[in-house]
Coordinates of C-alpha atoms and ligand atoms in Angstrom, one line a residue:
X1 CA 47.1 -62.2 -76.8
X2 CA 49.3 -61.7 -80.0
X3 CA 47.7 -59.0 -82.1
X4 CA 47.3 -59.0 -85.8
X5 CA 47.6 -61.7 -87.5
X6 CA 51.8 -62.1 -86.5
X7 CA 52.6 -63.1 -83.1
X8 CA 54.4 -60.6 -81.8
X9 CA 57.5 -62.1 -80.4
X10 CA 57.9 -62.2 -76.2
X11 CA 60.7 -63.0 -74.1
X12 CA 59.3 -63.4 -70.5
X13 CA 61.5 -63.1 -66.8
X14 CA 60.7 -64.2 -64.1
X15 CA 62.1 -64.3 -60.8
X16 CA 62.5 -63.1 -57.3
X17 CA 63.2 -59.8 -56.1
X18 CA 66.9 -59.0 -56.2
X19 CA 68.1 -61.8 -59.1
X20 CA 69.2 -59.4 -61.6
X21 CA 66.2 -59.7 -63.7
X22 CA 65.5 -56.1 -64.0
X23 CA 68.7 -55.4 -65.4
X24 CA 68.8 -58.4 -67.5
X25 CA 65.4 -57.2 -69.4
X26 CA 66.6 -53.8 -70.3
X27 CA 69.8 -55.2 -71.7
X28 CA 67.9 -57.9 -73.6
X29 CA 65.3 -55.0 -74.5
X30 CA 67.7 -52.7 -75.8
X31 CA 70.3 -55.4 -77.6
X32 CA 67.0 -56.2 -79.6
X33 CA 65.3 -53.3 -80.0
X34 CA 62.1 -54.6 -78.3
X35 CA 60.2 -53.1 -76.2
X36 CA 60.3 -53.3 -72.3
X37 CA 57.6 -54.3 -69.6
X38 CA 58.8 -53.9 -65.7
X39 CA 55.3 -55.4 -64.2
X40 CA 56.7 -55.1 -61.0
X41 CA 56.5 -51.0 -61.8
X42 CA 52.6 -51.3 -61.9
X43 CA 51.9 -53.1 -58.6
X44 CA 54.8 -50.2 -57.0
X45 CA 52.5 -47.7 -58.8
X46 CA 49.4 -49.5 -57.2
X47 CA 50.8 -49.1 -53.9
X48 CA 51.9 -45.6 -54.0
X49 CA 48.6 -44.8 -55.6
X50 CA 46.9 -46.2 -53.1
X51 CA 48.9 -44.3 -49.9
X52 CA 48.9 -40.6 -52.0
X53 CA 44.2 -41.5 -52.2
X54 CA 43.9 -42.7 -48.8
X55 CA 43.4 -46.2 -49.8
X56 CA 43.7 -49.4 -47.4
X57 CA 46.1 -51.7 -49.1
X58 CA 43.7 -54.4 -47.7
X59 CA 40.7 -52.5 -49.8
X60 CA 40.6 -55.0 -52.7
X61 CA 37.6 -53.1 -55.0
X62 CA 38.8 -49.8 -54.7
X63 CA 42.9 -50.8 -55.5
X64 CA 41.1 -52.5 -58.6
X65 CA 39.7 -48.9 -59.6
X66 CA 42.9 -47.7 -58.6
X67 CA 44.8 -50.3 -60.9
X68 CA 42.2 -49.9 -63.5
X69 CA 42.6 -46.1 -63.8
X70 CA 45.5 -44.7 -62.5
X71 CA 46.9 -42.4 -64.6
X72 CA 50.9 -43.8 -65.6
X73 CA 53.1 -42.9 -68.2
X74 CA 56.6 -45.0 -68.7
X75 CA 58.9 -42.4 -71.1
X76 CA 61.7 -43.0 -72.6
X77 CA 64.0 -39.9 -72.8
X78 CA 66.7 -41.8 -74.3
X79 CA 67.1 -45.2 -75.9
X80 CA 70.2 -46.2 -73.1
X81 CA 68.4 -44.0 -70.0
X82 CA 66.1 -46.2 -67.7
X83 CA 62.8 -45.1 -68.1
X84 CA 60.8 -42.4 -66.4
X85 CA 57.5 -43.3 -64.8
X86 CA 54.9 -41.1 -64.3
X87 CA 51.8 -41.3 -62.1
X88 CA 49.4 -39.1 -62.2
X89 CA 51.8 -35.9 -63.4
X90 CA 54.3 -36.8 -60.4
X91 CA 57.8 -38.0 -61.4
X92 CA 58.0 -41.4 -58.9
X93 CA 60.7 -43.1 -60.8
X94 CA 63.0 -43.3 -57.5
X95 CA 60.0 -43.4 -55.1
X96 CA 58.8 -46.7 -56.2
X97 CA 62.1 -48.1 -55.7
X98 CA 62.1 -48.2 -52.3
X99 CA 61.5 -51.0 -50.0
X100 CA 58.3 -49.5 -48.4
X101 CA 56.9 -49.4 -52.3
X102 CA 58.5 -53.1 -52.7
X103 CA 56.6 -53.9 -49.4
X104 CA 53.6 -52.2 -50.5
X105 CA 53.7 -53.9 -53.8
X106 CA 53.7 -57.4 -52.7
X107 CA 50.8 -56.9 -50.5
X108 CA 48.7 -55.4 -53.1
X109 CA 50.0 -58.3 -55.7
X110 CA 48.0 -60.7 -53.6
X111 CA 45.1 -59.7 -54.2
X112 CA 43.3 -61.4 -57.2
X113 CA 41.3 -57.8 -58.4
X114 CA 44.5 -56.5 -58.5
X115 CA 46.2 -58.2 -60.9
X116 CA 42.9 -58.8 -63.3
X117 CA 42.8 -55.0 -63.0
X118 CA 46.5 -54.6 -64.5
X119 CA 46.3 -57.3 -66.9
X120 CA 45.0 -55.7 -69.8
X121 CA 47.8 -52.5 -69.0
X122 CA 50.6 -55.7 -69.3
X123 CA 49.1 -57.4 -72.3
X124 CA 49.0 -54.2 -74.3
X125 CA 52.7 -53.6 -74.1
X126 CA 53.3 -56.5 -76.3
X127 CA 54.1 -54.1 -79.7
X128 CA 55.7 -55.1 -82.6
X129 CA 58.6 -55.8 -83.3
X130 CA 59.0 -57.3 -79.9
X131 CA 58.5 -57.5 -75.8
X132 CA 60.9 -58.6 -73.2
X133 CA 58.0 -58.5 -70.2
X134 CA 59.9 -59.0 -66.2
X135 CA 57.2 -60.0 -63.3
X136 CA 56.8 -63.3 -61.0
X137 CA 54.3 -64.5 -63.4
X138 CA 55.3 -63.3 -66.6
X139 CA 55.6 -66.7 -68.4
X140 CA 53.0 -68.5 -66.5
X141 CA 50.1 -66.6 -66.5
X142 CA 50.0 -62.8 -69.0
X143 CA 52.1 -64.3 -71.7
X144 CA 51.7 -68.1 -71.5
X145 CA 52.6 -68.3 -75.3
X146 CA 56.0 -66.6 -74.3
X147 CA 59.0 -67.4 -77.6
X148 CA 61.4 -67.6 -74.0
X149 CA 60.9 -68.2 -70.6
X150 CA 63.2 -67.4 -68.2
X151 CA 63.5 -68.2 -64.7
X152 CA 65.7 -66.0 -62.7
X153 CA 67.0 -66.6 -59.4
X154 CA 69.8 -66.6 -57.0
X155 CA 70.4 -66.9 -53.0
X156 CA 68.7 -64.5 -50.4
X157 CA 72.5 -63.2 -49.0
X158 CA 73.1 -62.5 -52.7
X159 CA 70.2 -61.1 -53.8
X160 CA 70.0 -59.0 -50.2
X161 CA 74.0 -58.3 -50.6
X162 CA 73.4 -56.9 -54.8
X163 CA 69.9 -54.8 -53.0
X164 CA 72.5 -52.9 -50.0
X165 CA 75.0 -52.1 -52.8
X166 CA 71.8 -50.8 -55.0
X167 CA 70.6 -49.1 -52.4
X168 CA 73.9 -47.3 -51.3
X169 CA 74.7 -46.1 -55.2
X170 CA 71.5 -44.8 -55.0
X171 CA 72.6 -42.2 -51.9
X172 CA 69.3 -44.3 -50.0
X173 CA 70.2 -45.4 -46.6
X174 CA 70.5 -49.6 -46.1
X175 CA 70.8 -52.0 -43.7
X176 CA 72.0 -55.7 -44.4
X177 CA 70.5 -57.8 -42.5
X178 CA 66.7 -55.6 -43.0
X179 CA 67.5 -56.5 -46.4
X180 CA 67.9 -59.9 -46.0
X181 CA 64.3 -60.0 -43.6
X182 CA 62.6 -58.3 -46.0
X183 CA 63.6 -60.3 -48.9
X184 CA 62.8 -63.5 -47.1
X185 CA 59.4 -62.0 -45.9
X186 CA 58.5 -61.1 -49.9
X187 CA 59.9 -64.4 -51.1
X188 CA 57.3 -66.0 -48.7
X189 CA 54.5 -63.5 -49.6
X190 CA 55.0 -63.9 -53.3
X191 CA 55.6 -68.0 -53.7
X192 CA 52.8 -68.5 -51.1
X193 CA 50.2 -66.4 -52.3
X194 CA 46.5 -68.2 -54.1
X195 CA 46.8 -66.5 -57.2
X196 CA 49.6 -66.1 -59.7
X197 CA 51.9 -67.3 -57.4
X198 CA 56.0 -67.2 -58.4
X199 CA 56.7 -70.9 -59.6
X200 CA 58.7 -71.1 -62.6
X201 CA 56.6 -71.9 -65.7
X202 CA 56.8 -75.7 -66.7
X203 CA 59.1 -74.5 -70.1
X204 CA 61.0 -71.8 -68.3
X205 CA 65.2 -72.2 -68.5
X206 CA 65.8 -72.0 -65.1
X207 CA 69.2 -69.8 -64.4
X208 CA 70.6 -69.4 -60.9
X209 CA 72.9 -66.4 -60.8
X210 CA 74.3 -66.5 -57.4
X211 CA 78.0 -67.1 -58.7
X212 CA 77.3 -65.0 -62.3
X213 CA 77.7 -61.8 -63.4
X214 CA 75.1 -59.9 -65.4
X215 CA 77.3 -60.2 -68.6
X216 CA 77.5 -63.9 -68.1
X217 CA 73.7 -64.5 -67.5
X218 CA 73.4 -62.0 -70.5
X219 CA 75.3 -64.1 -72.8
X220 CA 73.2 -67.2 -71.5
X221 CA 69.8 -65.4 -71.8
X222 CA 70.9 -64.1 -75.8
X223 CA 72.6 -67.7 -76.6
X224 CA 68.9 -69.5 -75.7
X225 CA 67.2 -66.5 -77.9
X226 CA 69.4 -67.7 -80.7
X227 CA 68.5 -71.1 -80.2
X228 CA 64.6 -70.2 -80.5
X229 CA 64.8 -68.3 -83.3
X230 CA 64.5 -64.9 -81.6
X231 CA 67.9 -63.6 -83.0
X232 CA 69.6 -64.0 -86.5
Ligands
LIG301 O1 60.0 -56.9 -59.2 P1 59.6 -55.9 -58.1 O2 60.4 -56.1 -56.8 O3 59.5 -54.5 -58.6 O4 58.1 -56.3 -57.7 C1 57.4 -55.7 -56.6 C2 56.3 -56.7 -56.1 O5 55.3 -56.8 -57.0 C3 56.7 -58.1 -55.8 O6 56.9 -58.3 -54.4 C4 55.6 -59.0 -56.2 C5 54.8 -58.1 -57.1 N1 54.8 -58.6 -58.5 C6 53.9 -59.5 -58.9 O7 53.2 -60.0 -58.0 N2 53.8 -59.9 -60.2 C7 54.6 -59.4 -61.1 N3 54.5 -59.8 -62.4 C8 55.5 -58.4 -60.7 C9 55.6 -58.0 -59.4

């Protein structure tokens, strides 16, 4: 919910793993000044805090604790920098990147005490002057009364070809056609799932990136702000 008596402005993206919508919210965030929410951080954190205590990713009350209460910090060093995250006193920033965290992640997105336990943590982001929130369910479920909805996509061989070349900047070790298994197993596990499922919201701009470059769906994401209002 908005707080105060101003709606605090949101931009929501959502999408698939892979479409770019990562880097597409911290360019939005930082062109505006708003502030930045990377939901799929907290169910990464949920996972990793769950293997570090011993938890079952199948043990639905306890990962609710876990979501509830794990201790996570997201600091910014510098304005430009991605962010650092935190958990529990342990730099993880390049440990929940990987795809045993992604794999980890989508499993414990699933269930419902997970995501009621990290809803409040996602709401509370939404600070003035402004939020730019990325998720699966961003737009259709924590900020239904989103300014602008995106929906992000783009092809499995794209989205598995821009993960290897991620991957490989990143010095981590990647194999192409994994990639594309694992993104068609999450696709499945994410758009198939009983509760906040990713569908795109029934007022979301859809925008399929396959054959665009960041800067072009940047321009398109900031050309539909200025059509809302959102930029002067
Ligand atoms: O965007 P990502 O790859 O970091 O997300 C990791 C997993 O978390 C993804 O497989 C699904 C889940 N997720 C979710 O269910 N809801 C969100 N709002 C964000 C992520």
């Amino acid at each position: 919910m908005a707080k105060g008596p101003f709606k605090i402005p949101v931009i929501t993206i959502d999408g698939p793993g892979g479409s770019g919508k990562g880097t597409i919210a911290q360019r939005v965030a930082q062109a505006l000044k708003w502030h930045l929410l990377d939901s799929g951080a907290l169910y990464r954190l949920v996972g990793l805090a769950a293997s570090h205590h011993g938890v079952a990713l199948d043990n639905e009350a306890s990962l609710k604790i876990l979501a509830e209460n794990m201790d996570v910090q997201f600091v910014v060093d510098e304005p430009d920098q991605p962010i650092r995250i935190v958990l529990e006193g342990e730099n993880v920033t390049r440990e929940i990147r990987s795809e045993e965290a992604g794999r980890m992640a989508s499993k414990v997105a699933a269930l419902p005490g997970v995501r009621e336990g990290l809803l409040q943590r996602q709401v509370d982001f939404r600070e003035s002057p402004g939020l730019v929130a990325d998720g699966r369910d961003m737009g259709t479920v924590v900020f239904p009364d989103a300014d602008l909805k995106i929906y992000l996509t783009a092809s499995v061989d794209e989205r598995a070809g821009r993960r290897f070349k991620q991957l490989r900047e990143k010095g981590m070790s990647a194999n192409l056609a994994d990639l594309q298994a694992a993104i068609q197993a999450r696709d499945e596990q994410d758009m198939n799932r009983a509760v906040a499922p990713l569908v795109p919201a029934d007022d979301a701009v859809i925008i399929d990136s396959t054959d665009m470059t960041i800067e072009e769906v940047f321009t398109e994401l900031m050309h539909h702000a200025r059509q809302k209002g959102l930029i002067h």
